[in-house]
Amino acid sequence: MTRPLVWITGASSGIGFALAEEFSRQGWRVAASARGAGGLGQLPADTILVPLDVTDEALVANAVASIEAAHGPIDLAILNAGTHRPTPVVDFRPADFRELFTVNVFGTVNGLAALLPLMRARGRGRIAVVASVAGYSGLPGASAYGATKAALINMTEALRVELAGSGVDIRLVCPGFVRTPLTDRNDFPMPFRIEADEAARRMFRALTKGKGFETHFPRRFTFMLKLLRLLPYRLYFPLVRLITGQGR
Ligand SMILES: NC(=O)c1ccc[n+]([C@@H]2O[C@H](COP(=O)([O-])OP(=O)(O)OC[C@H]3O[C@@H](n4cnc5c(N)ncnc54)[C@H](OP(=O)(O)O)[C@@H]3O)[C@@H](O)[C@H]2O)c1
């Protein structure tokens, strides 16, 4: 039997790199994308390397077509490429928002645009969109990053409803803090931070064995944030100020 094929974007470091290793260890064929050939080159030798910039719509479409032409249908795509930079109110710049939306939202949209027609035509396939708990509700310093992740959550929910019965299974992944080069940029304490290989193991299990729409972890942190977003604003804002030590 042919081994299943996963395509992972943002696989040159952090969560994506750990995912590529985990899927490979579990016997999957892995196609891995990112811009940085250096990071991709550290992946297991039989990894199918597809360097690209997710913000280039035509490149992404060509990459998906060439993976499928050479290796057959993609069974699972994990649209994980993303970036982060703090956007404090004292340094509020449209360029930061443009960059984060271009990579996090449009990079993911480019992947979806390439995959959806193919998967819908064959009535089969799974796509995981990697958002973040930062998209659940507004958090200080993350007005741009959080907004990109909120957009991804909303978009994936909408697509989930539209794709029901099509054979295409779209999933949402909302990690809490994971130790990667991305979170190494943060200068605040990151509660319940886990290692990238643990995140990858959880995602592998959820995306290959679980059936739920959303995968979120670590749960003691994500449930807290889910509760927080249910609060009325008159409680939400003082609590967030208290927890983060930001604002008056
Ligand atoms: N770490 C966390 O705590 C955390 C929590 C929640 C959600 N997430 C999400 O998880 C995903 C992975 O993050 P990470 O923490 O593993 O960060 P990371 O180590 O910085 O990895 C980001 C990956 O995305 C790739 N990438 C960035 N821009 C790209 C572009 N234009 N085209 C193609 N690839 C691009 C990077 O590769 P190149 O630079 O080589 O292109 C890299 O492989 C992101 O979507 C992030 O928002 C992370």
CSV table of C-alpha atoms and ligand atoms in Angstrom, one decimal:
chain,number,residue,atom,x,y,z
A,1,MET,CA,0.0,0.0,0.0
A,2,THR,CA,1.3,3.5,-0.8
A,3,ARG,CA,2.3,5.5,2.3
A,4,PRO,CA,0.1,8.6,2.8
A,5,LEU,CA,1.5,12.0,1.7
A,6,VAL,CA,1.5,15.1,3.8
A,7,TRP,CA,2.5,18.6,2.6
A,8,ILE,CA,3.7,20.9,5.4
A,9,THR,CA,4.4,24.6,4.9
A,10,GLY,CA,6.8,26.5,7.2
A,11,ALA,CA,8.8,23.3,7.6
A,12,SER,CA,12.3,24.8,7.9
A,13,SER,CA,12.0,25.5,11.6
A,14,GLY,CA,10.0,25.3,14.8
A,15,ILE,CA,6.6,23.5,14.7
A,16,GLY,CA,6.7,22.7,11.0
A,17,PHE,CA,10.2,21.2,11.1
A,18,ALA,CA,9.1,19.0,14.1
A,19,LEU,CA,6.0,18.0,12.3
A,20,ALA,CA,7.9,17.0,9.2
A,21,GLU,CA,10.2,14.8,11.4
A,22,GLU,CA,7.2,13.3,13.2
A,23,PHE,CA,5.2,12.4,10.1
A,24,SER,CA,8.4,10.9,8.6
A,25,ARG,CA,9.0,8.9,11.7
A,26,GLN,CA,5.4,7.6,11.6
A,27,GLY,CA,6.0,6.3,8.0
A,28,TRP,CA,4.3,9.1,6.0
A,29,ARG,CA,5.8,10.6,2.8
A,30,VAL,CA,6.6,14.2,3.6
A,31,ALA,CA,6.7,17.2,1.2
A,32,ALA,CA,8.2,20.2,3.1
A,33,SER,CA,8.0,23.8,2.1
A,34,ALA,CA,9.6,27.1,3.3
A,35,ARG,CA,11.8,29.8,1.9
A,36,GLY,CA,14.9,28.7,3.8
A,37,ALA,CA,16.6,25.8,2.0
A,38,GLY,CA,19.1,25.5,4.9
A,39,GLY,CA,16.5,24.4,7.4
A,40,LEU,CA,14.7,22.2,4.9
A,41,GLY,CA,18.0,20.5,4.2
A,42,GLN,CA,18.2,19.3,7.8
A,43,LEU,CA,15.1,17.2,7.4
A,44,PRO,CA,15.2,13.4,6.9
A,45,ALA,CA,16.9,12.4,3.6
A,46,ASP,CA,13.7,11.1,1.9
A,47,THR,CA,11.8,14.4,2.5
A,48,ILE,CA,10.4,15.9,-0.7
A,49,LEU,CA,11.8,19.4,-0.6
A,50,VAL,CA,9.7,22.1,-2.2
A,51,PRO,CA,11.2,25.5,-1.3
A,52,LEU,CA,8.8,28.4,-1.9
A,53,ASP,CA,7.5,31.7,-0.6
A,54,VAL,CA,3.8,31.1,0.5
A,55,THR,CA,3.0,34.8,-0.4
A,56,ASP,CA,3.5,34.0,-4.1
A,57,GLU,CA,0.2,32.7,-5.3
A,58,ALA,CA,1.5,31.2,-8.6
A,59,LEU,CA,4.5,29.5,-6.9
A,60,VAL,CA,2.2,27.9,-4.4
A,61,ALA,CA,-0.2,26.7,-7.1
A,62,ASN,CA,2.8,25.3,-9.1
A,63,ALA,CA,4.3,23.6,-6.1
A,64,VAL,CA,1.0,21.8,-5.2
A,65,ALA,CA,0.6,20.7,-8.9
A,66,SER,CA,4.2,19.5,-9.1
A,67,ILE,CA,4.0,17.6,-5.8
A,68,GLU,CA,0.8,15.8,-7.0
A,69,ALA,CA,2.2,15.2,-10.5
A,70,ALA,CA,5.3,13.5,-9.1
A,71,HIS,CA,4.0,11.8,-6.0
A,72,GLY,CA,0.2,11.5,-6.3
A,73,PRO,CA,-2.6,13.2,-4.3
A,74,ILE,CA,-1.8,15.0,-1.1
A,75,ASP,CA,-3.7,13.3,1.7
A,76,LEU,CA,-3.1,16.0,4.3
A,77,ALA,CA,-1.9,19.5,4.0
A,78,ILE,CA,-0.7,21.5,7.0
A,79,LEU,CA,-0.7,25.2,6.3
A,80,ASN,CA,1.6,26.2,9.0
A,81,ALA,CA,3.9,28.9,7.6
A,82,GLY,CA,3.6,32.1,9.6
A,83,THR,CA,5.4,34.9,11.2
A,84,HIS,CA,5.1,37.1,14.3
A,85,ARG,CA,6.3,40.5,15.4
A,86,PRO,CA,5.1,42.4,18.4
A,87,THR,CA,3.1,45.5,17.4
A,88,PRO,CA,2.9,47.7,20.6
A,89,VAL,CA,0.6,50.7,20.4
A,90,VAL,CA,3.6,53.0,20.8
A,91,ASP,CA,5.0,51.8,17.5
A,92,PHE,CA,1.8,51.2,15.4
A,93,ARG,CA,2.9,50.8,11.8
A,94,PRO,CA,0.8,49.7,8.8
A,95,ALA,CA,3.9,48.0,7.3
A,96,ASP,CA,3.9,45.5,10.2
A,97,PHE,CA,0.2,44.7,9.7
A,98,ARG,CA,0.7,44.3,5.9
A,99,GLU,CA,3.6,41.9,6.4
A,100,LEU,CA,1.8,39.7,9.0
A,101,PHE,CA,-1.4,39.6,6.9
A,102,THR,CA,0.5,38.9,3.7
A,103,VAL,CA,2.3,35.9,5.2
A,104,ASN,CA,-0.2,34.5,7.8
A,105,VAL,CA,-3.5,35.1,6.0
A,106,PHE,CA,-2.7,35.4,2.3
A,107,GLY,CA,0.0,32.7,2.5
A,108,THR,CA,-2.6,30.3,3.9
A,109,VAL,CA,-5.2,31.5,1.4
A,110,ASN,CA,-2.8,30.7,-1.4
A,111,GLY,CA,-2.4,27.2,-0.1
A,112,LEU,CA,-6.1,26.7,0.2
A,113,ALA,CA,-6.7,28.1,-3.3
A,114,ALA,CA,-4.3,25.5,-4.7
A,115,LEU,CA,-5.6,22.6,-2.7
A,116,LEU,CA,-9.3,23.1,-2.6
A,117,PRO,CA,-10.2,22.5,-6.3
A,118,LEU,CA,-8.1,19.4,-6.4
A,119,MET,CA,-9.4,17.9,-3.2
A,120,ARG,CA,-13.0,18.9,-4.0
A,121,ALA,CA,-12.8,17.3,-7.4
A,122,ARG,CA,-11.6,13.9,-6.0
A,123,GLY,CA,-13.9,14.2,-2.9
A,124,ARG,CA,-11.1,13.5,-0.6
A,125,GLY,CA,-8.4,15.2,1.4
A,126,ARG,CA,-7.7,16.9,4.7
A,127,ILE,CA,-6.3,20.4,5.3
A,128,ALA,CA,-5.2,21.8,8.7
A,129,VAL,CA,-4.9,25.6,9.1
A,130,VAL,CA,-2.5,26.5,11.9
A,131,ALA,CA,-3.9,29.6,13.7
A,132,SER,CA,-3.2,30.3,17.3
A,133,VAL,CA,-4.9,30.9,20.7
A,134,ALA,CA,-3.8,34.6,20.0
A,135,GLY,CA,-6.8,34.6,17.6
A,136,TYR,CA,-9.4,33.8,20.3
A,137,SER,CA,-9.5,37.4,21.6
A,138,GLY,CA,-7.5,40.6,21.6
A,139,LEU,CA,-4.2,40.5,23.6
A,140,PRO,CA,-1.8,43.4,24.2
A,141,GLY,CA,1.2,43.7,21.9
A,142,ALA,CA,-0.4,41.3,19.4
A,143,SER,CA,-3.0,43.5,17.7
A,144,ALA,CA,-1.6,42.5,14.3
A,145,TYR,CA,-0.6,38.9,14.9
A,146,GLY,CA,-3.8,38.2,16.8
A,147,ALA,CA,-5.9,39.8,14.1
A,148,THR,CA,-4.3,37.5,11.4
A,149,LYS,CA,-5.0,34.4,13.6
A,150,ALA,CA,-8.6,35.6,14.3
A,151,ALA,CA,-9.0,35.9,10.5
A,152,LEU,CA,-7.7,32.4,10.0
A,153,ILE,CA,-10.1,31.0,12.7
A,154,ASN,CA,-13.1,32.7,11.2
A,155,MET,CA,-12.2,31.7,7.6
A,156,THR,CA,-11.6,28.1,8.6
A,157,GLU,CA,-15.0,27.9,10.4
A,158,ALA,CA,-16.7,29.3,7.4
A,159,LEU,CA,-15.0,26.8,5.1
A,160,ARG,CA,-15.8,23.9,7.4
A,161,VAL,CA,-19.5,24.6,7.0
A,162,GLU,CA,-19.3,25.0,3.2
A,163,LEU,CA,-17.2,21.8,2.8
A,164,ALA,CA,-19.5,19.6,4.8
A,165,GLY,CA,-20.3,16.5,2.8
A,166,SER,CA,-17.7,17.3,0.1
A,167,GLY,CA,-15.2,14.7,1.4
A,168,VAL,CA,-12.7,17.5,2.2
A,169,ASP,CA,-12.0,17.7,5.9
A,170,ILE,CA,-10.8,21.1,7.0
A,171,ARG,CA,-9.3,21.4,10.5
A,172,LEU,CA,-8.1,24.2,12.8
A,173,VAL,CA,-5.0,24.0,15.0
A,174,CYS,CA,-4.6,26.6,17.8
A,175,PRO,CA,-1.4,26.1,19.7
A,176,GLY,CA,-0.6,27.9,22.9
A,177,PHE,CA,3.1,28.8,23.5
A,178,VAL,CA,5.6,26.5,21.8
A,179,ARG,CA,9.4,27.0,22.1
A,180,THR,CA,10.5,28.0,18.5
A,181,PRO,CA,12.5,30.8,16.9
A,182,LEU,CA,9.2,32.7,16.7
A,183,THR,CA,8.6,32.7,20.4
A,184,ASP,CA,12.3,33.3,21.2
A,185,ARG,CA,11.4,36.9,20.1
A,186,ASN,CA,9.0,37.4,23.0
A,187,ASP,CA,10.4,39.2,26.0
A,188,PHE,CA,7.5,38.3,28.4
A,189,PRO,CA,6.9,35.1,30.4
A,190,MET,CA,5.1,32.4,28.4
A,191,PRO,CA,2.9,30.3,30.6
A,192,PHE,CA,2.8,26.5,29.9
A,193,ARG,CA,5.2,26.8,27.0
A,194,ILE,CA,5.9,23.4,25.5
A,195,GLU,CA,8.6,22.1,23.1
A,196,ALA,CA,8.1,21.9,19.4
A,197,ASP,CA,8.4,18.1,19.2
A,198,GLU,CA,5.6,17.7,21.8
A,199,ALA,CA,3.4,20.1,19.8
A,200,ALA,CA,4.2,18.0,16.7
A,201,ARG,CA,3.3,14.7,18.4
A,202,ARG,CA,-0.1,16.2,19.6
A,203,MET,CA,-0.8,17.5,16.1
A,204,PHE,CA,0.1,14.2,14.5
A,205,ARG,CA,-2.3,12.3,16.8
A,206,ALA,CA,-5.1,14.8,16.3
A,207,LEU,CA,-4.8,15.1,12.6
A,208,THR,CA,-4.4,11.4,11.8
A,209,LYS,CA,-6.5,9.8,14.5
A,210,GLY,CA,-8.8,12.5,16.0
A,211,LYS,CA,-12.0,13.6,14.4
A,212,GLY,CA,-12.6,17.0,16.0
A,213,PHE,CA,-12.5,20.3,14.1
A,214,GLU,CA,-10.1,22.1,16.5
A,215,THR,CA,-6.9,20.9,18.0
A,216,HIS,CA,-5.7,23.1,20.8
A,217,PHE,CA,-2.9,22.6,23.4
A,218,PRO,CA,-1.7,22.7,26.1
A,219,ARG,CA,-5.3,22.3,27.4
A,220,ARG,CA,-4.8,23.8,30.8
A,221,PHE,CA,-3.8,27.1,29.1
A,222,THR,CA,-6.2,26.9,26.1
A,223,PHE,CA,-9.2,26.3,28.2
A,224,MET,CA,-8.4,29.3,30.3
A,225,LEU,CA,-8.2,31.5,27.2
A,226,LYS,CA,-11.5,30.0,25.9
A,227,LEU,CA,-13.1,30.9,29.1
A,228,LEU,CA,-11.6,34.4,29.0
A,229,ARG,CA,-13.2,35.1,25.6
A,230,LEU,CA,-16.7,34.2,27.0
A,231,LEU,CA,-16.5,36.9,29.6
A,232,PRO,CA,-18.3,40.2,29.2
A,233,TYR,CA,-15.9,43.0,28.2
A,234,ARG,CA,-16.3,44.7,31.6
A,235,LEU,CA,-14.6,41.7,33.2
A,236,TYR,CA,-12.4,40.7,30.2
A,237,PHE,CA,-10.4,44.0,30.0
A,238,PRO,CA,-9.5,44.3,33.7
A,239,LEU,CA,-8.6,40.6,33.8
A,240,VAL,CA,-6.3,40.8,30.7
A,241,ARG,CA,-4.7,44.0,32.2
A,242,LEU,CA,-4.1,42.1,35.4
A,243,ILE,CA,-2.7,39.0,33.8
A,244,THR,CA,-0.5,40.7,31.3
A,245,GLY,CA,0.5,43.7,33.5
A,246,GLN,CA,-0.3,46.0,30.5
A,247,GLY,CA,-2.5,49.1,30.3
A,248,ARG,CA,-3.7,51.3,33.1
B,1,LIG,N1,5.5,29.0,18.5
B,1,LIG,C1,4.3,29.3,19.1
B,1,LIG,O1,4.2,29.5,20.3
B,1,LIG,C2,3.1,29.3,18.2
B,1,LIG,C3,1.8,29.4,18.9
B,1,LIG,C4,0.7,29.5,18.1
B,1,LIG,C5,0.7,29.4,16.7
B,1,LIG,N2,1.9,29.3,16.1
B,1,LIG,C6,2.0,29.3,14.7
B,1,LIG,O2,2.6,28.1,14.3
B,1,LIG,C7,3.2,28.3,13.0
B,1,LIG,C8,4.7,28.0,13.0
B,1,LIG,O3,5.3,28.8,13.9
B,1,LIG,P1,6.7,28.5,14.7
B,1,LIG,O4,6.5,28.9,16.0
B,1,LIG,O5,7.2,27.1,14.3
B,1,LIG,O6,7.6,29.6,14.0
B,1,LIG,P2,9.0,29.5,13.2
B,1,LIG,O7,10.0,28.6,13.9
B,1,LIG,O8,9.4,30.9,13.0
B,1,LIG,O9,8.6,28.9,11.8
B,1,LIG,C9,7.9,29.6,10.9
B,1,LIG,C10,8.0,28.8,9.6
B,1,LIG,O10,7.3,29.5,8.6
B,1,LIG,C11,8.1,29.7,7.4
B,1,LIG,N3,7.7,30.9,6.7
B,1,LIG,C12,7.7,32.2,7.2
B,1,LIG,N4,7.4,33.1,6.2
B,1,LIG,C13,7.3,32.3,5.1
B,1,LIG,C14,7.0,32.6,3.7
B,1,LIG,N5,6.8,33.8,3.3
B,1,LIG,N6,6.9,31.5,2.8
B,1,LIG,C15,7.2,30.3,3.2
B,1,LIG,N7,7.4,29.9,4.5
B,1,LIG,C16,7.5,30.9,5.4
B,1,LIG,C17,9.5,29.8,8.0
B,1,LIG,O11,10.5,29.4,7.1
B,1,LIG,P3,11.4,30.4,6.2
B,1,LIG,O12,11.6,31.7,7.0
B,1,LIG,O13,12.6,29.6,5.9
B,1,LIG,O14,10.5,30.7,5.0
B,1,LIG,C18,9.4,28.7,9.1
B,1,LIG,O15,9.7,27.5,8.5
B,1,LIG,C19,3.0,29.8,12.7
B,1,LIG,O16,1.8,29.9,11.8
B,1,LIG,C20,2.7,30.4,14.0
B,1,LIG,O17,1.9,31.6,13.9
B,1,LIG,C21,3.1,29.3,16.8
